[in-house]
Tab-separated table of C-alpha atoms in Angstrom:
chain	number	residue	atom	x	y	z
A	1	UNK	CA	13.367	3.145	-58.527
A	2	UNK	CA	12.537	6.875	-59.598
A	3	UNK	CA	10.305	7.373	-62.546
A	4	UNK	CA	8.806	10.427	-64.169
A	5	UNK	CA	5.367	10.841	-65.301
A	6	UNK	CA	4.750	14.167	-67.481
A	7	UNK	CA	0.760	15.374	-67.325
A	8	UNK	CA	0.060	17.741	-70.226
A	9	UNK	CA	-2.490	20.551	-69.052
A	10	UNK	CA	-4.742	22.115	-71.359
A	11	UNK	CA	-3.989	26.006	-70.813
A	12	UNK	CA	-2.061	28.221	-69.136
A	13	UNK	CA	-4.961	29.155	-66.914
A	14	UNK	CA	-5.539	25.434	-65.789
A	15	UNK	CA	-1.357	25.608	-65.182
A	16	UNK	CA	-1.698	28.703	-62.955
A	17	UNK	CA	-4.654	27.044	-61.200
A	18	UNK	CA	-2.998	23.959	-60.218
A	19	UNK	CA	0.282	25.422	-59.178
A	20	UNK	CA	-1.311	27.999	-57.038
A	21	UNK	CA	0.447	31.171	-55.938
A	22	UNK	CA	4.195	30.658	-55.919
A	23	UNK	CA	3.756	27.373	-56.403
A	24	UNK	CA	2.287	26.339	-53.251
A	25	UNK	CA	0.032	23.930	-54.235
A	26	UNK	CA	2.642	22.226	-56.127
A	27	UNK	CA	4.709	22.039	-52.580
A	28	UNK	CA	1.282	20.731	-50.978
A	29	UNK	CA	0.820	17.996	-53.169
A	30	UNK	CA	4.630	16.834	-52.970
A	31	UNK	CA	4.252	17.119	-49.026
A	32	UNK	CA	0.861	14.818	-49.165
A	33	UNK	CA	2.367	12.156	-51.947
A	34	UNK	CA	6.014	12.396	-51.425
A	35	UNK	CA	6.515	13.042	-55.062
A	36	UNK	CA	8.576	16.135	-56.866
A	37	UNK	CA	6.508	18.045	-59.138
A	38	UNK	CA	8.464	20.642	-61.472
A	39	UNK	CA	6.163	22.708	-63.819
A	40	UNK	CA	7.348	23.682	-67.142
A	41	UNK	CA	4.761	25.789	-68.830
A	42	UNK	CA	1.858	23.545	-69.392
A	43	UNK	CA	3.558	20.381	-68.789
A	44	UNK	CA	3.689	18.975	-65.265
A	45	UNK	CA	6.602	16.617	-64.404
A	46	UNK	CA	6.196	14.052	-61.645
A	47	UNK	CA	8.795	12.310	-60.317
A	48	UNK	CA	9.093	9.712	-57.700
A	49	UNK	CA	8.242	6.138	-56.930
A	50	UNK	CA	5.552	4.205	-58.679
A	51	UNK	CA	3.461	4.578	-55.835
A	52	UNK	CA	3.984	8.150	-55.079
A	53	UNK	CA	3.108	9.013	-58.877
A	54	UNK	CA	0.211	6.880	-58.772
A	55	UNK	CA	-1.078	8.742	-55.519
A	56	UNK	CA	-0.217	12.186	-57.123
A	57	UNK	CA	-1.723	11.621	-60.287
A	58	UNK	CA	-5.092	10.336	-58.890
A	59	UNK	CA	-4.818	13.678	-56.329
A	60	UNK	CA	-4.508	15.964	-59.367
A	61	UNK	CA	-7.025	14.256	-61.105
A	62	UNK	CA	-9.721	14.773	-58.393
A	63	UNK	CA	-8.927	18.134	-58.600
A	64	UNK	CA	-9.637	18.421	-62.565
A	65	UNK	CA	-13.046	20.147	-62.106
A	66	UNK	CA	-11.016	23.004	-60.513
A	67	UNK	CA	-7.918	23.300	-62.546
A	68	UNK	CA	-9.431	22.461	-66.109
A	69	UNK	CA	-11.414	25.512	-65.800
A	70	UNK	CA	-8.832	27.967	-64.431
A	71	UNK	CA	-10.943	27.981	-60.895
A	72	UNK	CA	-8.526	28.575	-57.945
A	73	UNK	CA	-7.130	25.992	-55.767
A	74	UNK	CA	-6.441	25.870	-52.124
A	75	UNK	CA	-4.536	23.812	-49.907
A	76	UNK	CA	-7.904	23.103	-48.278
A	77	UNK	CA	-9.042	21.906	-51.154
A	78	UNK	CA	-6.168	19.364	-51.857
A	79	UNK	CA	-6.398	18.146	-48.071
A	80	UNK	CA	-9.969	17.446	-48.627
A	81	UNK	CA	-9.349	15.348	-51.812
A	82	UNK	CA	-6.390	13.424	-50.231
A	83	UNK	CA	-8.985	12.612	-47.640
A	84	UNK	CA	-11.515	11.512	-49.920
A	85	UNK	CA	-9.099	9.066	-51.741
A	86	UNK	CA	-8.229	7.777	-48.466
A	87	UNK	CA	-11.588	7.015	-47.266
A	88	UNK	CA	-12.859	5.977	-50.697
A	89	UNK	CA	-15.673	9.308	-51.004
A	90	UNK	CA	-14.459	10.258	-54.435
A	91	UNK	CA	-17.939	10.456	-55.561
A	92	UNK	CA	-18.842	12.799	-52.450
A	93	UNK	CA	-15.815	14.800	-53.264
A	94	UNK	CA	-17.437	15.383	-56.735
A	95	UNK	CA	-20.718	16.707	-55.369
A	96	UNK	CA	-18.709	18.683	-52.756
A	97	UNK	CA	-16.723	20.302	-55.712
A	98	UNK	CA	-20.037	20.935	-57.873
A	99	UNK	CA	-22.401	22.252	-55.225
A	100	UNK	CA	-22.257	26.013	-55.494
A	101	UNK	CA	-23.906	27.778	-52.491
A	102	UNK	CA	-23.915	30.981	-53.610
A	103	UNK	CA	-22.234	33.868	-55.770
A	104	UNK	CA	-21.082	36.992	-54.051
A	105	UNK	CA	-21.512	40.477	-55.662
A	106	UNK	CA	-18.075	40.309	-57.581
A	107	UNK	CA	-19.089	37.042	-59.215
A	108	UNK	CA	-17.059	34.740	-56.632
A	109	UNK	CA	-18.437	31.144	-56.177
A	110	UNK	CA	-19.089	30.224	-52.788
A	111	UNK	CA	-19.176	26.854	-51.778
A	112	UNK	CA	-18.272	24.044	-48.900
A	113	UNK	CA	-14.587	23.632	-48.941
A	114	UNK	CA	-14.156	20.399	-46.784
A	115	UNK	CA	-16.878	17.404	-45.852
A	116	UNK	CA	-17.629	18.668	-42.262
A	117	UNK	CA	-18.436	22.208	-44.166
A	118	UNK	CA	-20.827	20.688	-46.056
A	119	UNK	CA	-22.194	18.537	-43.123
A	120	UNK	CA	-22.753	21.893	-41.359
A	121	UNK	CA	-24.549	23.536	-44.224
A	122	UNK	CA	-27.037	20.585	-44.679
A	123	UNK	CA	-27.744	20.501	-40.883
A	124	UNK	CA	-28.505	24.436	-40.930
A	125	UNK	CA	-30.972	23.699	-43.875
A	126	UNK	CA	-32.755	20.709	-42.297
A	127	UNK	CA	-32.809	21.813	-38.516
A	128	UNK	CA	-34.473	24.472	-36.878
A	129	UNK	CA	-31.522	25.232	-34.407
A	130	UNK	CA	-27.878	24.205	-35.104
A	131	UNK	CA	-24.633	24.638	-33.219
A	132	UNK	CA	-21.295	24.937	-35.044
A	133	UNK	CA	-18.350	24.856	-32.919
A	134	UNK	CA	-14.742	25.014	-34.055
A	135	UNK	CA	-11.634	27.245	-34.281
A	136	UNK	CA	-10.907	30.242	-35.759
A	137	UNK	CA	-11.260	30.530	-39.883
A	138	UNK	CA	-13.425	27.669	-40.397
A	139	UNK	CA	-16.271	29.310	-41.918
A	140	UNK	CA	-18.659	29.117	-38.804
A	141	UNK	CA	-20.202	32.548	-39.086
A	142	UNK	CA	-19.584	33.226	-42.771
A	143	UNK	CA	-21.248	29.995	-43.896
A	144	UNK	CA	-24.329	30.815	-41.777
A	145	UNK	CA	-24.369	34.632	-43.039
A	146	UNK	CA	-24.577	33.024	-46.763
A	147	UNK	CA	-27.290	30.871	-46.000
A	148	UNK	CA	-29.321	33.527	-44.116
A	149	UNK	CA	-29.081	36.110	-46.690
A	150	UNK	CA	-29.965	33.725	-49.420
A	151	UNK	CA	-33.162	32.925	-47.197
A	152	UNK	CA	-34.050	36.083	-46.704
A	153	UNK	CA	-33.434	37.199	-50.383
A	154	UNK	CA	-35.897	34.354	-51.253
A	155	UNK	CA	-38.432	35.315	-49.038
A	156	UNK	CA	-38.077	32.633	-46.713
A	157	UNK	CA	-38.035	34.849	-43.758
A	158	UNK	CA	-39.101	38.209	-43.113
A	159	UNK	CA	-35.944	39.180	-40.680
A	160	UNK	CA	-32.782	38.325	-40.565
A	161	UNK	CA	-31.084	38.736	-36.877
A	162	UNK	CA	-27.291	38.905	-36.086
A	163	UNK	CA	-26.446	39.179	-32.397
A	164	UNK	CA	-23.508	38.490	-30.524
A	165	UNK	CA	-21.859	39.628	-27.000
A	166	UNK	CA	-20.901	43.173	-27.333
A	167	UNK	CA	-18.048	42.850	-25.348
A	168	UNK	CA	-15.955	39.963	-24.790
A	169	UNK	CA	-16.748	39.729	-21.109
A	170	UNK	CA	-19.766	41.686	-19.363
A	171	UNK	CA	-21.122	43.813	-22.644
A	172	UNK	CA	-19.707	47.355	-20.863
A	173	UNK	CA	-20.025	49.770	-23.232
A	174	UNK	CA	-20.177	52.947	-21.383
A	175	UNK	CA	-16.567	53.626	-22.130
A	176	UNK	CA	-16.707	53.480	-25.687
A	177	UNK	CA	-17.426	57.109	-27.541
A	178	UNK	CA	-20.903	57.463	-29.529
A	179	UNK	CA	-24.249	56.321	-29.580
A	180	UNK	CA	-25.409	52.462	-29.032
A	181	UNK	CA	-24.909	51.872	-32.820
A	182	UNK	CA	-21.303	53.304	-32.649
A	183	UNK	CA	-20.466	51.520	-29.940
A	184	UNK	CA	-21.520	48.318	-30.688
A	185	UNK	CA	-20.533	48.354	-34.658
A	186	UNK	CA	-16.672	47.258	-33.858
A	187	UNK	CA	-17.992	43.908	-32.299
A	188	UNK	CA	-20.316	43.035	-34.886
A	189	UNK	CA	-17.900	44.154	-37.743
A	190	UNK	CA	-17.417	40.426	-38.665
A	191	UNK	CA	-21.252	39.872	-39.415
A	192	UNK	CA	-21.363	43.148	-41.535
A	193	UNK	CA	-18.361	41.929	-43.462
A	194	UNK	CA	-20.159	38.507	-44.559
A	195	UNK	CA	-23.502	40.645	-45.127
A	196	UNK	CA	-21.462	43.021	-47.838
A	197	UNK	CA	-20.292	40.041	-49.928
A	198	UNK	CA	-23.588	39.590	-51.260
A	199	UNK	CA	-25.954	42.973	-50.423
A	200	UNK	CA	-24.657	46.300	-51.361
A	201	UNK	CA	-23.885	48.459	-48.373
A	202	UNK	CA	-26.427	51.070	-49.197
A	203	UNK	CA	-29.467	48.629	-49.837
A	204	UNK	CA	-28.335	47.352	-46.386
A	205	UNK	CA	-28.667	50.292	-44.780
A	206	UNK	CA	-32.196	50.527	-46.006
A	207	UNK	CA	-33.103	47.205	-44.817
A	208	UNK	CA	-31.828	47.778	-41.356
A	209	UNK	CA	-33.896	51.090	-41.169
A	210	UNK	CA	-36.735	48.752	-42.220
A	211	UNK	CA	-36.146	46.310	-39.423
A	212	UNK	CA	-35.534	43.574	-42.291
A	213	UNK	CA	-31.861	43.097	-41.085
A	214	UNK	CA	-31.303	43.817	-37.398
A	215	UNK	CA	-27.480	43.709	-35.687
A	216	UNK	CA	-27.406	43.981	-32.539
A	217	UNK	CA	-26.042	43.001	-28.775
A	218	UNK	CA	-27.351	39.948	-27.072
A	219	UNK	CA	-29.071	42.422	-24.388
A	220	UNK	CA	-31.522	43.280	-27.090
A	221	UNK	CA	-32.959	40.110	-27.464
A	222	UNK	CA	-34.314	39.776	-23.958
A	223	UNK	CA	-38.054	39.759	-24.022
A	224	UNK	CA	-38.490	39.212	-27.474
A	225	UNK	CA	-40.079	36.386	-29.418
A	226	UNK	CA	-38.586	36.013	-32.958
A	227	UNK	CA	-40.965	34.894	-35.419
A	228	UNK	CA	-40.273	33.956	-39.028
A	229	UNK	CA	-36.512	35.218	-38.598
A	230	UNK	CA	-33.486	33.729	-39.441
A	231	UNK	CA	-31.239	34.216	-36.297
A	232	UNK	CA	-27.566	33.859	-36.332
A	233	UNK	CA	-25.924	34.113	-32.742
A	234	UNK	CA	-21.841	34.789	-32.992
A	235	UNK	CA	-18.843	34.553	-30.541
A	236	UNK	CA	-21.585	32.093	-28.414
A	237	UNK	CA	-18.484	30.922	-26.050
A	238	UNK	CA	-18.957	34.490	-24.550
A	239	UNK	CA	-22.448	33.900	-23.703
A	240	UNK	CA	-22.963	33.207	-19.814
A	241	UNK	CA	-25.291	30.323	-19.370
A	242	UNK	CA	-28.472	32.302	-18.259
A	243	UNK	CA	-27.733	34.716	-21.756
A	244	UNK	CA	-27.756	31.386	-23.591
A	245	UNK	CA	-30.601	30.222	-22.258
A	246	UNK	CA	-32.571	33.433	-22.901
A	247	UNK	CA	-31.382	33.504	-26.536
A	248	UNK	CA	-32.410	30.050	-27.194
A	249	UNK	CA	-35.962	30.485	-26.113
A	250	UNK	CA	-36.368	33.437	-28.251
A	251	UNK	CA	-36.919	31.370	-30.964
A	252	UNK	CA	-40.399	31.631	-32.657
A	253	UNK	CA	-42.602	30.175	-35.356
A	254	UNK	CA	-41.215	29.633	-38.900
A	255	UNK	CA	-37.883	30.711	-37.366
A	256	UNK	CA	-34.317	29.244	-37.805
A	257	UNK	CA	-31.390	29.875	-35.419
A	258	UNK	CA	-27.435	28.923	-35.923
A	259	UNK	CA	-25.311	29.474	-33.119
A	260	UNK	CA	-21.616	29.563	-33.602
A	261	UNK	CA	-18.443	29.922	-31.292
A	262	UNK	CA	-15.170	28.378	-30.664
A	263	UNK	CA	-14.532	26.855	-26.924
A	264	UNK	CA	-10.764	27.319	-26.915
A	265	UNK	CA	-11.157	31.409	-27.136
A	266	UNK	CA	-13.583	31.936	-24.601
A	267	UNK	CA	-13.332	35.692	-23.024
A	268	UNK	CA	-15.260	35.207	-19.927
A	269	UNK	CA	-13.486	35.480	-16.390
A	270	UNK	CA	-11.592	32.207	-15.251
A	271	UNK	CA	-14.522	30.699	-13.139
A	272	UNK	CA	-17.314	31.641	-15.392
A	273	UNK	CA	-18.743	29.036	-17.214
A	274	UNK	CA	-19.341	29.312	-20.983
A	275	UNK	CA	-22.760	29.146	-22.152
A	276	UNK	CA	-21.857	27.494	-25.002
A	277	UNK	CA	-20.764	24.523	-23.631
A	278	UNK	CA	-23.245	23.961	-21.419
A	279	UNK	CA	-25.466	24.190	-23.868
A	280	UNK	CA	-23.760	21.480	-25.755
A	281	UNK	CA	-24.192	19.236	-22.504
A	282	UNK	CA	-27.710	19.897	-22.209
A	283	UNK	CA	-28.985	19.697	-25.568
A	284	UNK	CA	-26.819	17.195	-27.305
A	285	UNK	CA	-29.573	14.668	-27.272
A	286	UNK	CA	-32.595	16.674	-28.109
A	287	UNK	CA	-34.056	15.808	-31.230
A	288	UNK	CA	-34.049	18.332	-34.144
A	289	UNK	CA	-30.990	20.238	-32.583
A	290	UNK	CA	-27.969	19.614	-34.515
A	291	UNK	CA	-24.086	20.112	-33.593
A	292	UNK	CA	-21.372	20.357	-35.782
A	293	UNK	CA	-17.914	20.211	-35.076
A	294	UNK	CA	-15.216	21.702	-37.171
A	295	UNK	CA	-11.675	21.380	-36.430
A	296	UNK	CA	-8.035	22.887	-37.682
A	297	UNK	CA	-8.579	20.761	-40.975
A	298	UNK	CA	-11.534	22.864	-42.037
A	299	UNK	CA	-9.559	26.494	-41.495
A	300	UNK	CA	-10.003	28.265	-45.169
A	301	UNK	CA	-8.232	31.277	-44.301
A	302	UNK	CA	-4.373	31.862	-44.620
A	303	UNK	CA	-2.511	28.529	-44.243
A	304	UNK	CA	-0.717	29.947	-41.583
A	305	UNK	CA	-4.063	29.973	-39.514
A	306	UNK	CA	-4.106	26.447	-39.509
A	307	UNK	CA	-0.767	25.894	-38.456
A	308	UNK	CA	-1.259	28.601	-35.492
A	309	UNK	CA	-4.363	26.299	-34.595
A	310	UNK	CA	-2.384	23.239	-34.418
A	311	UNK	CA	0.311	24.734	-32.424
A	312	UNK	CA	-2.020	26.107	-29.915
A	313	UNK	CA	-3.791	22.819	-29.661
A	314	UNK	CA	-0.480	20.779	-28.988
A	315	UNK	CA	0.548	23.375	-26.607
A	316	UNK	CA	-2.674	23.306	-24.549
A	317	UNK	CA	-3.002	19.930	-24.477
């Protein structure tokens, strides 16, 4: 028997937040619950069976901290809320929703979007060496950069060092125009983008001149001991085992290292073993080393990215 429940939303802003762009959130809620949702002004009409309406209303209620204040809601927020309902983790969901990680220069609030992202953040905070492995768009590098900038601004570390393979297979930079910095900048762009969210670009230039922030290819790490530094190794799936061992043994006193990568996007030659994959096999049982795995469910970019990752997983399996 089809029934209808009317939910009165407190404001136009809350209605916009709940419905999402082009009512994408209502479509996601419909797919997750089987109910039909129609928004008329500030009235939300939910139609379906009693069970469908109950699930939908519980799901909407679990997101109230967002829409009641007009905060944007994404499909990832809805999927995480559904997961919380299915696994009796409503209390943990509230902690996730209210735990603000940082605020960007534009005033946007940064927080974990999924339970696994929150576990990743907690692992970085409590371990000197953390590996995060997962597909594109899951926030591996971005969240590490947020934590690093916070720690640097709080004077917990003297330096922030960002490094990654400069060219996907072999770091052959000679064909590129310009000096070394101009050669490696395109490959380190994602790291810069994360920094610019929190620090004025002009200030970043000054910090780099003083060596407080260092962005460099991994070849520049050889022979160094990185004391009192927060180190991020990005795109680690494209390191060789020798490079990975070299990087991991650079960590010094009062330092923290985060290693991120996606083992499904290795650009090394076909017969070359990834240093990230080997490190996981060798270090997974070592105390004080954390391994975090994110999945397509943790993708926080455009919803299409999640579908692309899922389609490739199906094809490759």
